[in-house]
């Protein structure tokens, strides 16, 4: 023991030069790399915030469908996220961001898989932006969000595998192609000056158009519309739906904040903080507007409308979360909340069955939010915004309808009547989300 006590101080003294050398080697990066590091870090953090929205959609849908379909909705959300991740790697990323490799200039991007920098980076790395891996990761989350929107609308009566096949087409082709027209520098950006900061149209209305096409071709749930009236089909767990809404609200800070695309200057950091504040107050405006309006219309507040009102506010501010003041952002979100409360019963009158209200929230408020850009951003024109909404809408709706029709004509998209009545959990999966409830 004495030997060890004697040797310990000596060993420490020997190690001191090595420790000092290690500290000297860990130098502060040069100035030209600092912006690259911060922007890359921003994409990674905001990217996993947007990824967390997948949990939000899962919980929201699980809460708003009936208990006999909860396991199916949970599976669909895990599967669609995984499909999006693979399809965006295989083809979507370079189809959306082709650089100089357009197949058809400003219309159709490049057909090649995504590729990251080599391990440890490259001497040729563009230090004015961020790493390819972080950009890919961040942009992928937007692609997956688009597919999540479709899932809730078509719940409780669509077969699993046709839905997943449609998800392959949506995430691999439909979403990246139209997104390239704006965010990839395509013709909507170059020719029409289209402004859509984080995707009220590019993400949310695209998911809404695809969902609308599917709902029209699929038809409503059995018993939803009877003798000229709408039959309420309450969700299984409004606590889960509320949790899902708060998760989505949280994830939206990454959705809009990360879309600043740079965190390399004090000005960019200030803008990101402004975006966070506007995003939050727009959601609050949507929720309060829905709360007040449902009290006035139905004599009682409606929780599901308030939840969708908050989401409507978030969708509405997504096209331009930077330039509005806090007051303007609140009002933009409030209009979204009002639209949801008015459009939900309109869809029921048209016998368009949207289980979770995704069409009013993402399609209608996506359009509203895109138009609202002209109210606070002087670079936007009403003509450029309208024609871009129409072009993206027609493309997405027509292509989605064709895909849904092909699936319907070949493998069928709707479950048998008996399976729908008994629930898709047992019919399609052979398991239940709440087995104890069914056994009494």
Coordinates of C-alpha atoms in Angstrom, one line a residue:
X1 CA 0.0 0.0 0.0
X2 CA 2.9 2.4 0.8
X3 CA 4.3 1.8 -2.7
X4 CA 1.0 2.7 -4.3
X5 CA 0.7 5.9 -2.1
X6 CA 4.2 6.9 -3.2
X7 CA 3.6 6.2 -6.9
X8 CA 0.2 7.9 -7.2
X9 CA 1.6 11.5 -6.9
X10 CA 4.4 10.7 -9.4
X11 CA 1.9 9.3 -11.9
X12 CA -0.3 12.4 -11.6
X13 CA 2.8 14.6 -12.2
X14 CA 3.7 12.6 -15.3
X15 CA 0.1 12.9 -16.6
X16 CA 0.0 16.7 -16.3
X17 CA 1.8 17.5 -19.5
X18 CA -0.4 15.0 -21.4
X19 CA -3.6 16.7 -20.0
X20 CA -2.2 20.1 -20.8
X21 CA -1.5 19.0 -24.4
X22 CA -5.0 17.6 -24.7
X23 CA -6.5 20.9 -23.6
X24 CA -4.3 22.8 -26.0
X25 CA -5.4 20.5 -28.9
X26 CA -9.1 21.2 -28.2
X27 CA -9.0 24.6 -29.8
X28 CA -12.0 26.9 -30.5
X29 CA -13.1 26.4 -34.1
X30 CA -12.3 29.1 -36.6
X31 CA -14.9 31.9 -37.1
X32 CA -15.9 30.5 -40.6
X33 CA -17.0 27.2 -39.0
X34 CA -19.0 28.6 -36.0
X35 CA -22.0 29.6 -38.1
X36 CA -22.0 26.1 -39.8
X37 CA -21.8 24.4 -36.4
X38 CA -24.7 26.5 -34.9
X39 CA -27.0 26.0 -37.9
X40 CA -26.3 22.3 -38.0
X41 CA -27.1 22.1 -34.3
X42 CA -30.3 24.0 -34.9
X43 CA -31.4 21.6 -37.6
X44 CA -30.8 18.6 -35.4
X45 CA -32.7 20.1 -32.4
X46 CA -35.6 21.5 -34.3
X47 CA -35.6 18.3 -36.4
X48 CA -36.2 16.1 -33.4
X49 CA -38.9 18.5 -32.2
X50 CA -40.7 18.0 -35.5
X51 CA -40.2 14.3 -35.2
X52 CA -42.0 14.5 -31.8
X53 CA -45.0 15.7 -33.7
X54 CA -45.4 12.1 -34.9
X55 CA -46.2 11.2 -31.3
X56 CA -48.6 14.1 -31.2
X57 CA -50.5 12.9 -34.3
X58 CA -50.6 9.4 -32.9
X59 CA -52.1 10.5 -29.6
X60 CA -54.5 13.0 -31.2
X61 CA -55.8 10.3 -33.6
X62 CA -55.8 7.6 -30.9
X63 CA -58.0 9.9 -28.7
X64 CA -60.4 10.9 -31.5
X65 CA -61.1 7.4 -33.0
X66 CA -63.3 4.9 -31.2
X67 CA -61.5 2.4 -28.9
X68 CA -61.9 -0.5 -31.4
X69 CA -59.6 1.3 -33.9
X70 CA -56.9 2.8 -31.6
X71 CA -54.2 0.1 -32.2
X72 CA -54.7 0.5 -36.0
X73 CA -54.1 4.3 -35.8
X74 CA -51.0 3.8 -33.7
X75 CA -49.6 1.3 -36.1
X76 CA -50.3 3.5 -39.1
X77 CA -48.5 6.4 -37.5
X78 CA -45.4 4.4 -36.8
X79 CA -45.5 2.8 -40.2
X80 CA -46.0 6.0 -42.2
X81 CA -43.1 7.7 -40.4
X82 CA -40.8 4.8 -41.2
X83 CA -42.0 4.7 -44.9
X84 CA -41.4 8.4 -45.2
X85 CA -37.8 8.1 -43.8
X86 CA -36.9 5.4 -46.3
X87 CA -38.7 7.0 -49.3
X88 CA -37.2 10.4 -48.6
X89 CA -33.7 8.9 -48.6
X90 CA -34.2 6.7 -51.7
X91 CA -35.7 9.4 -53.9
X92 CA -37.5 12.3 -52.1
X93 CA -34.6 14.5 -50.9
X94 CA -32.9 15.0 -54.2
X95 CA -36.3 15.2 -56.0
X96 CA -37.1 18.1 -53.7
X97 CA -33.6 19.7 -53.6
X98 CA -31.9 18.9 -57.0
X99 CA -29.5 21.8 -57.0
X100 CA -28.3 22.0 -60.6
X101 CA -29.5 18.4 -61.4
X102 CA -33.1 19.1 -62.5
X103 CA -34.6 16.4 -64.8
X104 CA -37.0 19.1 -66.1
X105 CA -35.7 22.5 -65.2
X106 CA -37.6 24.0 -62.2
X107 CA -40.3 21.3 -62.5
X108 CA -39.0 17.9 -61.9
X109 CA -35.9 17.3 -59.7
X110 CA -33.2 14.7 -59.6
X111 CA -33.8 10.9 -59.4
X112 CA -31.0 9.8 -57.0
X113 CA -30.7 8.8 -53.3
X114 CA -29.5 11.2 -50.6
X115 CA -25.9 11.0 -49.7
X116 CA -24.2 12.6 -46.7
X117 CA -20.6 14.0 -46.3
X118 CA -17.9 11.5 -45.5
X119 CA -17.1 10.7 -41.9
X120 CA -15.3 13.6 -40.3
X121 CA -16.5 16.0 -43.0
X122 CA -14.9 17.1 -46.2
X123 CA -12.5 19.9 -47.2
X124 CA -15.1 20.9 -49.9
X125 CA -17.9 21.3 -47.3
X126 CA -19.9 24.5 -47.8
X127 CA -19.5 26.2 -44.4
X128 CA -22.0 28.9 -45.2
X129 CA -24.9 26.5 -44.5
X130 CA -25.2 23.3 -42.5
X131 CA -24.2 19.6 -42.8
X132 CA -26.1 17.6 -45.4
X133 CA -27.1 15.0 -42.7
X134 CA -28.7 17.7 -40.5
X135 CA -30.6 19.2 -43.5
X136 CA -31.8 15.8 -44.6
X137 CA -32.9 14.9 -41.1
X138 CA -34.8 18.2 -40.7
X139 CA -36.5 18.2 -44.1
X140 CA -37.5 14.5 -43.7
X141 CA -39.7 15.4 -40.7
X142 CA -41.8 17.7 -42.9
X143 CA -42.3 15.0 -45.4
X144 CA -43.5 12.6 -42.6
X145 CA -45.9 15.2 -41.2
X146 CA -47.6 15.5 -44.6
X147 CA -48.5 11.7 -44.4
X148 CA -49.6 12.0 -40.8
X149 CA -52.4 14.4 -41.9
X150 CA -53.9 11.8 -44.2
X151 CA -54.0 9.1 -41.6
X152 CA -56.6 10.7 -39.3
X153 CA -59.1 11.7 -41.9
X154 CA -59.4 8.2 -43.3
X155 CA -59.5 6.4 -40.0
X156 CA -61.8 3.6 -39.0
X157 CA -62.6 2.3 -42.5
X158 CA -59.5 2.1 -44.7
X159 CA -57.4 -1.0 -45.2
X160 CA -53.9 -0.9 -43.8
X161 CA -51.8 -1.9 -46.8
X162 CA -53.5 0.3 -49.5
X163 CA -53.0 3.3 -47.1
X164 CA -49.3 2.4 -46.7
X165 CA -48.9 2.1 -50.5
X166 CA -50.4 5.5 -50.9
X167 CA -48.0 6.8 -48.3
X168 CA -45.1 5.5 -50.4
X169 CA -46.3 7.6 -53.4
X170 CA -47.1 10.6 -51.2
X171 CA -43.8 10.8 -49.4
X172 CA -41.6 9.6 -52.3
X173 CA -43.1 11.6 -55.2
X174 CA -46.1 13.9 -54.6
X175 CA -44.7 15.8 -51.6
X176 CA -41.1 16.2 -52.9
X177 CA -42.1 17.2 -56.4
X178 CA -44.5 20.1 -55.4
X179 CA -42.1 21.1 -52.5
X180 CA -39.3 21.5 -55.0
X181 CA -41.4 24.1 -56.9
X182 CA -41.0 26.4 -53.9
X183 CA -38.3 25.3 -51.5
X184 CA -36.1 23.7 -54.2
X185 CA -36.0 26.9 -56.2
X186 CA -38.6 25.7 -58.8
X187 CA -41.0 27.6 -60.9
X188 CA -43.4 28.8 -58.1
X189 CA -40.5 30.4 -56.4
X190 CA -38.7 31.7 -59.5
X191 CA -41.8 32.8 -61.6
X192 CA -44.5 33.7 -59.1
X193 CA -42.6 34.9 -56.0
X194 CA -44.5 32.4 -53.9
X195 CA -43.9 32.8 -50.2
X196 CA -44.5 29.9 -47.8
X197 CA -42.1 30.1 -44.9
X198 CA -42.6 26.8 -43.2
X199 CA -45.3 25.1 -45.3
X200 CA -49.0 26.2 -44.8
X201 CA -49.4 25.1 -48.4
X202 CA -46.3 23.0 -49.1
X203 CA -46.9 20.7 -46.1
X204 CA -50.3 21.2 -44.6
X205 CA -52.6 21.9 -47.5
X206 CA -50.9 19.1 -49.5
X207 CA -51.8 16.6 -46.7
X208 CA -55.3 18.1 -46.7
X209 CA -55.8 17.7 -50.4
X210 CA -54.5 14.1 -50.3
X211 CA -56.9 13.4 -47.4
X212 CA -59.8 15.1 -49.1
X213 CA -59.3 13.0 -52.3
X214 CA -59.1 9.8 -50.2
X215 CA -62.2 10.7 -48.1
X216 CA -64.3 11.4 -51.3
X217 CA -63.3 8.1 -52.9
X218 CA -63.4 6.0 -49.7
X219 CA -66.8 7.3 -48.5
X220 CA -68.0 8.0 -44.9
X221 CA -68.1 5.5 -42.0
X222 CA -71.1 3.2 -41.7
X223 CA -73.8 5.0 -39.8
X224 CA -72.2 8.4 -39.8
X225 CA -74.9 10.0 -41.9
X226 CA -78.4 8.7 -41.5
X227 CA -81.8 10.1 -42.5
X228 CA -80.4 13.5 -43.4
X229 CA -78.6 14.0 -40.0
X230 CA -75.1 13.5 -38.7
X231 CA -74.6 10.8 -36.1
X232 CA -71.9 11.7 -33.5
X233 CA -69.2 9.1 -33.1
X234 CA -67.3 10.3 -30.0
X235 CA -63.6 9.6 -29.7
X236 CA -62.3 7.0 -27.2
X237 CA -60.1 9.2 -25.1
X238 CA -60.1 13.0 -25.1
X239 CA -57.3 13.1 -22.5
X240 CA -55.0 11.5 -25.2
X241 CA -56.3 13.9 -27.8
X242 CA -55.4 16.8 -25.5
X243 CA -52.0 15.4 -24.9
X244 CA -51.5 15.0 -28.6
X245 CA -52.4 18.6 -29.2
X246 CA -49.9 19.8 -26.7
X247 CA -47.2 17.6 -28.2
X248 CA -48.0 19.0 -31.6
X249 CA -47.9 22.6 -30.2
X250 CA -44.5 21.9 -28.8
X251 CA -43.2 20.3 -32.0
X252 CA -44.4 23.3 -34.0
X253 CA -41.7 25.4 -32.4
X254 CA -39.2 23.3 -34.3
X255 CA -41.3 23.2 -37.4
X256 CA -41.4 27.0 -37.7
X257 CA -38.3 28.0 -35.8
X258 CA -36.0 25.7 -37.8
X259 CA -37.4 27.0 -41.0
X260 CA -35.4 30.2 -40.4
X261 CA -32.7 27.9 -41.9
X262 CA -29.8 29.8 -40.4
X263 CA -28.6 30.4 -36.8
X264 CA -25.2 32.0 -37.7
X265 CA -25.9 35.6 -36.7
X266 CA -27.5 37.5 -33.8
X267 CA -30.1 38.7 -36.3
X268 CA -31.1 35.1 -37.1
X269 CA -31.3 34.1 -33.5
X270 CA -33.5 37.1 -32.8
X271 CA -35.7 36.1 -35.7
X272 CA -36.0 32.5 -34.4
X273 CA -37.1 33.8 -31.0
X274 CA -39.7 36.0 -32.7
X275 CA -40.9 33.0 -34.7
X276 CA -41.3 31.0 -31.5
X277 CA -43.4 33.8 -29.9
X278 CA -45.6 34.3 -32.9
X279 CA -46.2 30.5 -33.3
X280 CA -47.2 30.2 -29.7
X281 CA -49.6 33.2 -29.7
X282 CA -51.3 32.1 -33.0
X283 CA -52.1 28.7 -31.4
X284 CA -53.5 30.5 -28.4
X285 CA -55.6 32.8 -30.6
X286 CA -57.0 29.8 -32.5
X287 CA -57.9 27.9 -29.3
X288 CA -59.6 30.9 -27.6
X289 CA -61.5 31.8 -30.8
X290 CA -62.8 28.2 -31.0
X291 CA -63.7 28.2 -27.4
X292 CA -65.8 31.4 -27.6
X293 CA -67.4 30.5 -30.9
X294 CA -68.5 27.0 -29.8
X295 CA -70.0 28.6 -26.6
X296 CA -72.0 31.0 -28.8
X297 CA -73.1 28.5 -31.3
X298 CA -73.8 25.4 -29.2
X299 CA -74.3 27.0 -25.7
X300 CA -71.4 24.9 -24.4
X301 CA -67.7 24.8 -25.3
X302 CA -66.5 21.9 -27.4
X303 CA -63.1 20.4 -26.3
X304 CA -62.4 18.8 -29.7
X305 CA -63.1 22.1 -31.5
X306 CA -60.8 23.9 -29.1
X307 CA -58.0 21.4 -29.7
X308 CA -58.4 21.7 -33.4
X309 CA -58.7 25.5 -33.0
X310 CA -55.2 25.5 -31.5
X311 CA -53.9 23.4 -34.4
X312 CA -55.7 25.6 -36.8
X313 CA -53.9 28.6 -35.4
X314 CA -50.6 26.8 -35.8
X315 CA -51.2 25.9 -39.4
X316 CA -52.4 29.5 -40.2
X317 CA -49.2 31.1 -38.9
X318 CA -46.9 28.6 -40.6
X319 CA -46.8 30.3 -43.9
X320 CA -45.4 33.5 -42.3
X321 CA -44.4 33.3 -38.6
X322 CA -41.6 35.9 -38.8
X323 CA -43.0 39.2 -40.0
X324 CA -46.3 39.6 -38.0
X325 CA -46.4 41.4 -34.7
X326 CA -47.7 39.4 -31.7
X327 CA -51.1 41.0 -32.1
X328 CA -51.3 40.2 -35.8
X329 CA -50.1 36.6 -35.2
X330 CA -52.8 36.2 -32.6
X331 CA -55.5 37.4 -35.0
X332 CA -54.2 35.2 -37.8
X333 CA -54.5 32.2 -35.5
X334 CA -57.9 33.3 -34.3
X335 CA -59.3 33.4 -37.8
X336 CA -58.0 29.8 -38.2
X337 CA -59.9 28.8 -35.1
X338 CA -63.1 30.3 -36.4
X339 CA -62.7 28.6 -39.8
X340 CA -62.4 25.2 -38.1
X341 CA -65.6 25.6 -36.1
X342 CA -67.5 26.7 -39.3
X343 CA -66.1 24.2 -41.8
X344 CA -66.5 21.0 -39.7
X345 CA -70.3 21.1 -39.9
X346 CA -70.1 22.2 -43.6
X347 CA -68.2 19.0 -44.4
X348 CA -70.8 17.0 -42.6
X349 CA -73.5 18.6 -44.7
X350 CA -71.6 17.5 -47.7
X351 CA -71.2 14.0 -46.2
X352 CA -67.4 14.2 -46.2
X353 CA -66.4 12.1 -43.2
X354 CA -63.2 13.5 -41.6
X355 CA -62.7 11.6 -38.4
X356 CA -60.2 14.0 -36.7
X357 CA -60.9 17.3 -38.6
X358 CA -57.7 17.3 -40.6
X359 CA -59.3 18.8 -43.7
X360 CA -60.6 22.0 -41.9
X361 CA -57.3 22.3 -39.9
X362 CA -54.7 21.5 -42.5
X363 CA -56.3 22.3 -45.9
X364 CA -58.7 25.2 -45.1
X365 CA -56.4 26.9 -42.6
X366 CA -53.3 26.1 -44.8
X367 CA -55.0 28.1 -47.6
X368 CA -55.9 30.9 -45.2
X369 CA -52.4 31.1 -43.7
X370 CA -50.9 31.3 -47.2
X371 CA -53.2 34.1 -48.2
X372 CA -52.5 35.9 -44.9
X373 CA -48.9 36.3 -45.8
X374 CA -49.8 39.4 -47.8
X375 CA -51.1 41.1 -44.6
X376 CA -47.6 41.3 -43.0
X377 CA -45.0 40.6 -45.7
X378 CA -44.6 43.3 -48.3
X379 CA -42.8 40.9 -50.6
X380 CA -45.9 38.8 -51.1
X381 CA -48.5 39.4 -53.8
X382 CA -52.0 38.1 -53.7
X383 CA -51.7 36.9 -57.3
X384 CA -48.6 34.9 -56.6
X385 CA -50.0 33.3 -53.5
X386 CA -53.4 32.4 -55.1
X387 CA -52.0 30.9 -58.3
X388 CA -49.5 28.9 -56.2
X389 CA -52.2 27.6 -53.9
X390 CA -54.2 26.5 -57.0
X391 CA -51.3 24.9 -58.8
X392 CA -50.2 22.9 -55.7
X393 CA -53.9 22.0 -54.9
X394 CA -54.7 20.8 -58.4
X395 CA -51.6 18.8 -58.7
X396 CA -51.9 17.1 -55.3
X397 CA -55.7 16.4 -55.6
X398 CA -55.5 15.0 -59.1
X399 CA -52.5 12.8 -58.5
X400 CA -53.8 11.6 -55.2
X401 CA -57.2 10.8 -56.7
X402 CA -55.6 8.8 -59.5
X403 CA -53.6 6.8 -57.0
X404 CA -56.7 6.2 -54.7
X405 CA -58.8 5.1 -57.7
X406 CA -56.1 2.7 -58.9
X407 CA -55.8 1.2 -55.4
X408 CA -59.6 0.9 -55.2
X409 CA -59.9 -0.8 -58.5
X410 CA -57.1 -3.2 -57.9
X411 CA -56.7 -4.3 -54.3
X412 CA -59.6 -2.3 -52.7
X413 CA -59.2 0.4 -50.1
X414 CA -62.2 -0.2 -47.8
X415 CA -62.5 -2.9 -45.2
X416 CA -65.6 -5.2 -45.3
X417 CA -68.7 -3.9 -43.5
X418 CA -68.4 -6.5 -40.8
X419 CA -64.8 -5.6 -40.1
X420 CA -65.6 -2.0 -39.9
X421 CA -68.4 -2.6 -37.4
X422 CA -66.3 -4.9 -35.2
X423 CA -63.3 -2.5 -35.4
X424 CA -60.0 -2.6 -37.4
X425 CA -57.9 -3.5 -34.4
X426 CA -59.2 -7.1 -34.4
X427 CA -60.1 -7.4 -38.1
X428 CA -56.8 -6.1 -39.5
X429 CA -54.3 -6.6 -36.6
X430 CA -55.8 -9.3 -34.4
X431 CA -55.2 -7.3 -31.3
X432 CA -56.8 -4.5 -29.3
X433 CA -55.5 -1.4 -27.7
X434 CA -57.7 -1.8 -24.7
X435 CA -58.4 -5.6 -24.3
X436 CA -59.6 -5.4 -20.7
X437 CA -62.4 -3.0 -21.7
X438 CA -63.9 -5.4 -24.3
X439 CA -63.8 -8.3 -21.8
X440 CA -65.7 -6.4 -19.2

